[in-house]
Coordinates of C-alpha atoms and ligand atoms in Angstrom, one line a residue:
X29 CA -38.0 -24.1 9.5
X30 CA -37.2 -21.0 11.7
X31 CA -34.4 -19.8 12.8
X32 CA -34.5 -20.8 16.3
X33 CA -36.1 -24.4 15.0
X34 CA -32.6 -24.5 13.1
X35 CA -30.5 -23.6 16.0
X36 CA -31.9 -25.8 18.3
X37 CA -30.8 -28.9 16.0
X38 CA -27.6 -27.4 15.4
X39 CA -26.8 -26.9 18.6
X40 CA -27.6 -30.1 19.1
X41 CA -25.9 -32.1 16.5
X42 CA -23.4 -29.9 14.7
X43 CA -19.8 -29.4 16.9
X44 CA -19.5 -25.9 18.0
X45 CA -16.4 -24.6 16.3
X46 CA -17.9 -21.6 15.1
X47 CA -19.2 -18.4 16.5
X48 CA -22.0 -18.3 14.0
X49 CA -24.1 -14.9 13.4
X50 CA -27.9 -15.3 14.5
X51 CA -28.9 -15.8 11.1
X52 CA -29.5 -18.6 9.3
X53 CA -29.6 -18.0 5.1
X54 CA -31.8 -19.1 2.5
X55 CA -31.2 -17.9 -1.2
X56 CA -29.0 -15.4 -3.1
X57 CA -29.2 -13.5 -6.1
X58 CA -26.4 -11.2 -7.4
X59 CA -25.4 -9.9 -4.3
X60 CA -28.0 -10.4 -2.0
X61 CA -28.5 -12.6 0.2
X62 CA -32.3 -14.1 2.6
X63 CA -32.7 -15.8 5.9
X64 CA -35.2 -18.2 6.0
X65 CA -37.3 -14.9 8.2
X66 CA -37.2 -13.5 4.7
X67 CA -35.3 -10.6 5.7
X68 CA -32.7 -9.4 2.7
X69 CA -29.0 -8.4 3.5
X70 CA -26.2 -7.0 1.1
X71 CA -23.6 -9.4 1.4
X72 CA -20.0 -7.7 1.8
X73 CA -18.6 -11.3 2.5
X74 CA -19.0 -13.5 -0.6
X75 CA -18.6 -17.0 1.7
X76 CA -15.2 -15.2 3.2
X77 CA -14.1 -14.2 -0.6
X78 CA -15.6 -17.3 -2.5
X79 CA -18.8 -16.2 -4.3
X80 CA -17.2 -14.0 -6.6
X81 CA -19.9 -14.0 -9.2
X82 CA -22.0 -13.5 -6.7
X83 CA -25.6 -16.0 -6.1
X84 CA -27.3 -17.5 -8.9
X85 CA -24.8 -17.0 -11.6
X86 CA -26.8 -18.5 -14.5
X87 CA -23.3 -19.8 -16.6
X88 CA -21.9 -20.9 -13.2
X89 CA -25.0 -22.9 -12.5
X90 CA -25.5 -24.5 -15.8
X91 CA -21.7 -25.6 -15.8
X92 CA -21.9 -27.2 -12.8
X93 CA -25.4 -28.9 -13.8
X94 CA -24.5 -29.6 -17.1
X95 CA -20.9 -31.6 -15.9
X96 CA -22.8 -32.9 -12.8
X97 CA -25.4 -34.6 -15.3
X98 CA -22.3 -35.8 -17.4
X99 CA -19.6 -37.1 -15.1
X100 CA -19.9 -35.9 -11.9
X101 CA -16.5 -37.3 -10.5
X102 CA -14.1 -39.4 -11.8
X103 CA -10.8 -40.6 -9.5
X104 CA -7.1 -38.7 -10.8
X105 CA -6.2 -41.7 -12.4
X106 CA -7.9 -40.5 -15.3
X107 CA -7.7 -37.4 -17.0
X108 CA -10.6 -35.0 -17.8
X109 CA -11.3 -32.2 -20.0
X110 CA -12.3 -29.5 -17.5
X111 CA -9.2 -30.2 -15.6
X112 CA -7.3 -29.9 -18.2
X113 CA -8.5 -26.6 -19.5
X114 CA -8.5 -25.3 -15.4
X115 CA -5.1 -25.8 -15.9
X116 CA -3.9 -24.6 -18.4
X117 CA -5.9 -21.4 -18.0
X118 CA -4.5 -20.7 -14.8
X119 CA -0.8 -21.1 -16.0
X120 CA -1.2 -18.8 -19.6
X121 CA -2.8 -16.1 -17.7
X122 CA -0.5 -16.3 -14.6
X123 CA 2.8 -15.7 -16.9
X124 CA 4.4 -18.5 -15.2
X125 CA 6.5 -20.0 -18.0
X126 CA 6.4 -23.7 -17.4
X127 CA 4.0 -23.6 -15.0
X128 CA 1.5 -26.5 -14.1
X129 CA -1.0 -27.2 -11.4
X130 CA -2.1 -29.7 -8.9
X131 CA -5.6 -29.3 -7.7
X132 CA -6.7 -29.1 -3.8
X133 CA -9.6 -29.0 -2.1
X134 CA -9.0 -26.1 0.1
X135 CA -6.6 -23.1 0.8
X136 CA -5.3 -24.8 3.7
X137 CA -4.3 -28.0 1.6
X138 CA -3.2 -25.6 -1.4
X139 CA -0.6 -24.6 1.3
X140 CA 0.2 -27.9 2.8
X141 CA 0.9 -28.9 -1.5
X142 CA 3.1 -26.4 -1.6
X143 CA 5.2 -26.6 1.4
X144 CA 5.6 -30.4 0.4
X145 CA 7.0 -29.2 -2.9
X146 CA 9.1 -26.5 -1.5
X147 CA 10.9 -29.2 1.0
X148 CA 11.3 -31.5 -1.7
X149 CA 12.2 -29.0 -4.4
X150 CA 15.2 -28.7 -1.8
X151 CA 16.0 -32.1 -1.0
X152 CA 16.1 -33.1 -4.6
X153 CA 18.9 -30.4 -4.6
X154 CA 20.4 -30.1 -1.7
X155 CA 19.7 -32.9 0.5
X156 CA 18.6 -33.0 3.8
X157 CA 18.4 -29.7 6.2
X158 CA 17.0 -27.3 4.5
X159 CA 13.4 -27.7 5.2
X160 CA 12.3 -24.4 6.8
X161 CA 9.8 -22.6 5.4
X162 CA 10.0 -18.7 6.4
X163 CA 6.2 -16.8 6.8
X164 CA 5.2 -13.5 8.3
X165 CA 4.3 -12.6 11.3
X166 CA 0.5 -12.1 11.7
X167 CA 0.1 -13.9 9.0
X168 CA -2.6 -16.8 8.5
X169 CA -2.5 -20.2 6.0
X170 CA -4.7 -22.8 7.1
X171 CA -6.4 -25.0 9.6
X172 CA -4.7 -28.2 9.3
X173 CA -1.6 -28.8 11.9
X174 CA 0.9 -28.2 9.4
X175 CA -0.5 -24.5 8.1
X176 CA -1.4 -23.7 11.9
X177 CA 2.3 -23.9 12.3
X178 CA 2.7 -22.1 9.2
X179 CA 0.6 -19.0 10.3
X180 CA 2.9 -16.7 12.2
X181 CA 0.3 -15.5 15.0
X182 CA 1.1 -17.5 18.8
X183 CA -2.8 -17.3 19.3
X184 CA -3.0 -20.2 16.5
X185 CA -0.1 -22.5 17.9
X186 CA -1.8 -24.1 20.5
X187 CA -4.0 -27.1 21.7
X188 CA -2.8 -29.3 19.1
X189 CA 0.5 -30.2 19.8
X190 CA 2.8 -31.1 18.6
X191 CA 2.7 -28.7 15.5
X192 CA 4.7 -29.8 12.4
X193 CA 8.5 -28.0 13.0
X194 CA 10.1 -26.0 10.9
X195 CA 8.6 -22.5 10.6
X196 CA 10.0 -18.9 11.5
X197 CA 8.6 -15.8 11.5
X198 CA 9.8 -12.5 10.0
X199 CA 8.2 -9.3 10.1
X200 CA 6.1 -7.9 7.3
X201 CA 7.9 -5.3 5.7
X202 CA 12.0 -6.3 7.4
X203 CA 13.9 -7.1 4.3
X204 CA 16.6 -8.0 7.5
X205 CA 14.2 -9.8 9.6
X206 CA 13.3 -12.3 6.7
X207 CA 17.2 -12.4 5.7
X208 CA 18.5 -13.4 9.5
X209 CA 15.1 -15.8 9.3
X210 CA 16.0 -17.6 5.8
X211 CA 19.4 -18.9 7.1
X212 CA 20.9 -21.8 5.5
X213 CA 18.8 -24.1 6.6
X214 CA 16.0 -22.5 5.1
X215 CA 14.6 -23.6 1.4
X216 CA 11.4 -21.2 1.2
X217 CA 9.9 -18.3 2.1
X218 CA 5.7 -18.3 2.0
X219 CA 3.7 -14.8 2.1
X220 CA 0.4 -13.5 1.4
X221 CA 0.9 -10.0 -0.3
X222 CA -2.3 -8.6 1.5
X223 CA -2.8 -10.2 4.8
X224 CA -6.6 -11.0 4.8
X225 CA -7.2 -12.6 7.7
X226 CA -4.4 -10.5 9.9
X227 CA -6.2 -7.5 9.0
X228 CA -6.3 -6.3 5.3
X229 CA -2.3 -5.7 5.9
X230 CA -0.8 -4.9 1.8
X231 CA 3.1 -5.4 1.8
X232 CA 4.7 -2.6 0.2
X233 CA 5.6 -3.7 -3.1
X234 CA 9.5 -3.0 -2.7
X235 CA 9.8 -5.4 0.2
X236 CA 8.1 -8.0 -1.9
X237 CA 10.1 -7.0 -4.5
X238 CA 13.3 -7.2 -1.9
X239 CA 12.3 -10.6 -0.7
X240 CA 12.0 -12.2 -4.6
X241 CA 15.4 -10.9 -5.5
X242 CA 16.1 -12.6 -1.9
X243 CA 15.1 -15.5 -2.4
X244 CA 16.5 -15.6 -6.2
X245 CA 20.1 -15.4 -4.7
X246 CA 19.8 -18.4 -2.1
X247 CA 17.4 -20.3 -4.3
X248 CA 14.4 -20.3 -2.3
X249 CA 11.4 -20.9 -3.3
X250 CA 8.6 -17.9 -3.1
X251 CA 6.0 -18.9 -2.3
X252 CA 2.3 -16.1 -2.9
X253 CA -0.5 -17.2 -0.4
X254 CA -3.4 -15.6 -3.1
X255 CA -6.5 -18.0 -1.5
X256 CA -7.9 -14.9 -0.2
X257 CA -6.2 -12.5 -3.1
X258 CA -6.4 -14.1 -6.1
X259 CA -9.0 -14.9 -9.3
X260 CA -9.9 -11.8 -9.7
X261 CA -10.6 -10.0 -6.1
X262 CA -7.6 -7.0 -6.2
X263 CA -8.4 -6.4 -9.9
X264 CA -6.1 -8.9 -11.3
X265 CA -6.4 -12.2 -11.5
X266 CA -3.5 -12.9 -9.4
X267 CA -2.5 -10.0 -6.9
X268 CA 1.5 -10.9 -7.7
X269 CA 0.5 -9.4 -10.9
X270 CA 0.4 -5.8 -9.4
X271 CA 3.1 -6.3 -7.6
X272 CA 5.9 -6.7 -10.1
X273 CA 7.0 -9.9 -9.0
X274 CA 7.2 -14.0 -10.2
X275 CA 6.5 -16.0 -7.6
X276 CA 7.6 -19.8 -8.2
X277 CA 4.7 -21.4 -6.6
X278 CA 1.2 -19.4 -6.5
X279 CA -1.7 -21.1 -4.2
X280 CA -5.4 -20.5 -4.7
X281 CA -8.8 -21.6 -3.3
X282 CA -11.6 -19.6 -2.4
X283 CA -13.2 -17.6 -5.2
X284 CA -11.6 -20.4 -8.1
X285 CA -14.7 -22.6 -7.6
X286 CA -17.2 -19.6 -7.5
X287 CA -19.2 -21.8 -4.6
X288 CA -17.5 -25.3 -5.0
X289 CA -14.6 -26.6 -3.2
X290 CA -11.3 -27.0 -5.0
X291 CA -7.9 -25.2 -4.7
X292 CA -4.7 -25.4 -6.3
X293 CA -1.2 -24.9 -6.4
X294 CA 0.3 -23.2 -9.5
X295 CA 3.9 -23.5 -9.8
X296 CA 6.4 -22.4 -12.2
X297 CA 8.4 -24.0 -14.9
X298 CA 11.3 -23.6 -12.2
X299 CA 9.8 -26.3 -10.0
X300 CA 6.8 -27.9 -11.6
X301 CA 8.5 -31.0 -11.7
X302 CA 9.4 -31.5 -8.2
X303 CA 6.0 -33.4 -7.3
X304 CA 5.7 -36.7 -8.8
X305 CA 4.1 -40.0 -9.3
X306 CA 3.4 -40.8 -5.7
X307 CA 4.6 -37.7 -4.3
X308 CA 1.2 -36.2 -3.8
X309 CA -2.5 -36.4 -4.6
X310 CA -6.0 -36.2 -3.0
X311 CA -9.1 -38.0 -4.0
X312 CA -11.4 -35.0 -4.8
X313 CA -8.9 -33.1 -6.3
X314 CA -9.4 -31.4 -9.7
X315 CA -12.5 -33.2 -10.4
X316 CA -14.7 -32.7 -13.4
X317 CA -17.5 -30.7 -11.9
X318 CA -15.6 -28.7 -9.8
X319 CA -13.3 -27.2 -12.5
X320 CA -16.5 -26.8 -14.9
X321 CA -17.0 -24.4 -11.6
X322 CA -13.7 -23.1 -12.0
X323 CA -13.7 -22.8 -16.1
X324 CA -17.2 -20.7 -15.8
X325 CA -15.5 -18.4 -13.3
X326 CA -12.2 -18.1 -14.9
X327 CA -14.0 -17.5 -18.2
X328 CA -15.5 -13.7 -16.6
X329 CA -12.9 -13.5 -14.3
X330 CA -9.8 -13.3 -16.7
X331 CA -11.9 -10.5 -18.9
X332 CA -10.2 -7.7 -19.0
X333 CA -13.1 -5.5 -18.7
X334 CA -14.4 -7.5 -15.8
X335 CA -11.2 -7.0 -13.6
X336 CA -11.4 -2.9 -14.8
X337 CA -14.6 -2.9 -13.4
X338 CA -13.5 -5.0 -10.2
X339 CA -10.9 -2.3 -9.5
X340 CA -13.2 1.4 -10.5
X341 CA -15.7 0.0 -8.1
X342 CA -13.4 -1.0 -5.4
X343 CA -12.1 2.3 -5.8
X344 CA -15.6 3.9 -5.7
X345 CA -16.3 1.9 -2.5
X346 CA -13.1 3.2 -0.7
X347 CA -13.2 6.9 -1.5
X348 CA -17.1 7.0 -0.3
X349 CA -16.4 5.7 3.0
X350 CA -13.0 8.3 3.3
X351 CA -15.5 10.6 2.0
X352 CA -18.0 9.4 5.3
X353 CA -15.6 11.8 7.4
X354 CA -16.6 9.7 10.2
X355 CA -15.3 9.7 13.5
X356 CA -15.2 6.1 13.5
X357 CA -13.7 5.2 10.5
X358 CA -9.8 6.0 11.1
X359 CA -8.5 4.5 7.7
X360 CA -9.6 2.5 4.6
X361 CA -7.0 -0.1 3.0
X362 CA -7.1 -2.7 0.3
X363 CA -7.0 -3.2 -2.9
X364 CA -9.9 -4.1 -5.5
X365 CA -12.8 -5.3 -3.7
X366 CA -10.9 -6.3 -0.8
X367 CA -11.2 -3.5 1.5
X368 CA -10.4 -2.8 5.5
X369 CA -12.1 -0.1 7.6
X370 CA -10.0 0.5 10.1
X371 CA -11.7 1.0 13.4
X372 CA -10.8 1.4 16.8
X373 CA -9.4 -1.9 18.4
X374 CA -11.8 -4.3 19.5
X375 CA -14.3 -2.3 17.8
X376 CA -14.6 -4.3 14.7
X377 CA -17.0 -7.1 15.9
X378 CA -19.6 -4.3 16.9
X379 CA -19.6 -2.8 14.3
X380 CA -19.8 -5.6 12.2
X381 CA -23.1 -7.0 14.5
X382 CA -24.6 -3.3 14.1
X383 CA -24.0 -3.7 10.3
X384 CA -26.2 -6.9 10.0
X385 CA -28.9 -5.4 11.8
X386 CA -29.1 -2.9 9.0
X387 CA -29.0 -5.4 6.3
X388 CA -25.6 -5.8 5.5
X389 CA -22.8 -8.9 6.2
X390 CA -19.8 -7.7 6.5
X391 CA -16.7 -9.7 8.7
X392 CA -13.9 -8.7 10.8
X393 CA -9.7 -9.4 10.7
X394 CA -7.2 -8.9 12.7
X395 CA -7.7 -6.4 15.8
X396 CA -9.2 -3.7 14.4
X397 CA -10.6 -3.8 10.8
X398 CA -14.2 -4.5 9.0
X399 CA -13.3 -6.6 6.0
X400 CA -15.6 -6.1 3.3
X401 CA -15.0 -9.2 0.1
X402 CA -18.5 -8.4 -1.8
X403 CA -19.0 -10.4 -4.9
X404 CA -17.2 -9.0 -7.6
X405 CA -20.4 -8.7 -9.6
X406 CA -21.7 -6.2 -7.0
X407 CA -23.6 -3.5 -8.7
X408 CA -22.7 0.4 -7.9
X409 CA -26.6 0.4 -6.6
X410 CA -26.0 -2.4 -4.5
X411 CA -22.5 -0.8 -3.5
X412 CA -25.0 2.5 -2.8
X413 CA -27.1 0.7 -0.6
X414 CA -24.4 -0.7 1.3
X415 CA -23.3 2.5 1.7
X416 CA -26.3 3.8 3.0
X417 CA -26.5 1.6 6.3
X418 CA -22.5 2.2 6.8
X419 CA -23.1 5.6 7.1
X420 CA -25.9 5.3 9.6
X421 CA -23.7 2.6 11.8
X422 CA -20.4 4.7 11.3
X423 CA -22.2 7.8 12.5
X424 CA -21.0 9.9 9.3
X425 CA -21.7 13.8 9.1
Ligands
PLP20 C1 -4.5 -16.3 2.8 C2 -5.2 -17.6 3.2 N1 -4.6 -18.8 3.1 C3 -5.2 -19.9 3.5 C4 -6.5 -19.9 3.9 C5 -7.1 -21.3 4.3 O1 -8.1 -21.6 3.3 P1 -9.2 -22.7 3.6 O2 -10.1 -22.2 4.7 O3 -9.9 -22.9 2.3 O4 -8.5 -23.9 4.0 C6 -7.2 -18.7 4.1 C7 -8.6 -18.7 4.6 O5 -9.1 -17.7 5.0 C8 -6.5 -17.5 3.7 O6 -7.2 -16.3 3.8

């Protein structure tokens, strides 16, 4: 079928809740991407950060084949192997002594799991009012009406009421704002240490470092947001890791499937009890194929070598475009291969539109950045070619 074939049924039978590109894909392989016109495009988006190995992944593929062909799905009131070993990878590598996981289906429920178990890490304790969770501003965790509520931006808090209460906002970066914010009512404070969504926004690492010691005197629980930074996409498998910091409770989704639904909350030995026996759960979650996902991502992922090479060619990526001298590019953040260009505001949706017109997918965040989340299997070639169309779009000398 053609593209406008495509539309037309979409249009006609899929709800409209997204402003989707005029593009409709086909196949991948490494990091390249078709539309069904046959036209190829560099993909700078891995599925917003979730193709990390990139398309066609021959040991991703034939894990999820082989585990599909075995046992596909079996309910969590049975235990599996490749849950098991998810597991256990995720809390040895993390450092999290004690640690354990429950497995999601999404970031947004990752967060909702761990908001449950920050309220009732609290109760347990302390008994009732102490229940507010304290986020950033212009920060984003979810869809559902709970994480809506959670994501300090106003532009997300509305339509639906009413919102799930108790949320406050404290600015990224005001070791006071999130102090006068986590009064005594409060029993967590929730953070992503490089706003994705808001705009490729890194914390400094001594206010994250201010806020753990915070939230070590009053006993709240921190909470790391890494569904957009983690497995892998700063050049460590957790981002916290670079930060010099032990989080209690760690959420992930995105890129720990390589392509297949799951996320998971990952806390530490200091509340990995708190959820239990009726507490919690989801039907989907942690099911045998979809950890077979996670095992053959987490298997390259936790390589030492692979997570070098994540961070030389994130580097490489970020010192070419500074190197673009372009007008139009008026700062580069990030870290690994997560990586902002910072344009002018409003900009970044042009830009991004011109970019696909000369083969490459990039996305936007916040009010004035091009996000780029390539796989991390890119190749410096494909890196090159990327390149190559940015400097004709950025106008570069
Ligand atoms: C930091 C962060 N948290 C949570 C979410 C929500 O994840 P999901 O769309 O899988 O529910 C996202 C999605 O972009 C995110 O970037």
């Amino acid at each position: 079928m053609t593209y406008q074939e495509l539309k037309r049924d979409e249009e006609r039978y899929v709800m409209a809740t997204y402003g989707r590109f005029p593009v409709a894909l086909d196949h991948g392989e490494g990091a390249k991407l078709w539309d069904v016109e046959g036209k190829c495009y560099i993909d700078m988006t891995s599925g917003i950060g979730v193709n990390c190995l990139g398309y066609s992944d021959s040991d991703l593929i034939k894990a999820i084949s082989d585990q599909a062909a075995k046992l596909m799905h079996v309910s969590n009131l049975y235990t599996t192997a490749p849950m098991v070993e998810t597991a256990k990878t995720l809390v040895l590598h993390s450092g999290l002594e004690g640690g354990k996981v429950f497995f999601a289906n999404s970031g947004a429920e990752a967060n909702e799991g761990a908001i449950k178990l920050a309220r009732k890490y609290s109760y347990d304790k302390y008994g009732e009012g102490r229940s507010k969770i304290v986020t950033l501003k212009n920060s984003f965790h979810g869809r559902t009406v709970t994480t809506l509520k959670a994501t300090g931006q106003d532009k997300f808090h509305q339509f639906f009421f009413p919102f799930t209460e108790g949320f406050d906002y404290a600015e990224a970066g005001n070791l006071e704002d999130v102090k006068a914010k986590a009064d005594g009512t409060a029993c967590a404070v929730m953070m992503e240490l490089i706003q994705g969504e808001g705009g490729v926004l890194p914390l400094e690492k001594e206010f994250a470092q201010a806020v753990e010691a915070f939230c070590r005197e009053k006993d709240l629980l921190l909470i790391i947001d890494e569904v957009q930074t983690g497995i892998g996409r700063t050049g460590s498998l957790f981002c916290f890791q670079q930060y010099g910091i032990r989080p209690d409770v760690v959420t992930l989704a995105k890129a720990l499937g390589g392509g297949l639904p799951v996320g998971a909350v990952l806390a530490a030995g200091s509340c990995s009890g708190v959820l239990t026996p009726g507490t919690h759960a989801t039907t989907f979650g942690g099911s045998p194929t979809v950890c077979a996902a996670a095992n053959a991502v987490l298997e390259k992922v936790t390589n030492p070598v692979f997570l070098e090479k994540v961070r030389s060619k994130g580097e490489y990526l970020r010192q070419k475009l500074l190197a673009m001298n372009s007008p139009a590019i008026l700062g580069v953040r990030g870290m690994g291969l997560m990586v902002g260009i910072i344009v002018e505001d409003g900009k970044q949706g042009e830009y991004v539109n011109q970019l696909m017109d000369h083969g490459v997918l990039a996305l936007t965040a916040g009010k004035n950045a091009v996000r780029l989340l390539p796989p991390l299997t890119i190749t410096i070639e494909e890196i090159d070619e990327a390149l190559a169309a940015m400097k004709e779009v950025f106008g570069a000398e």
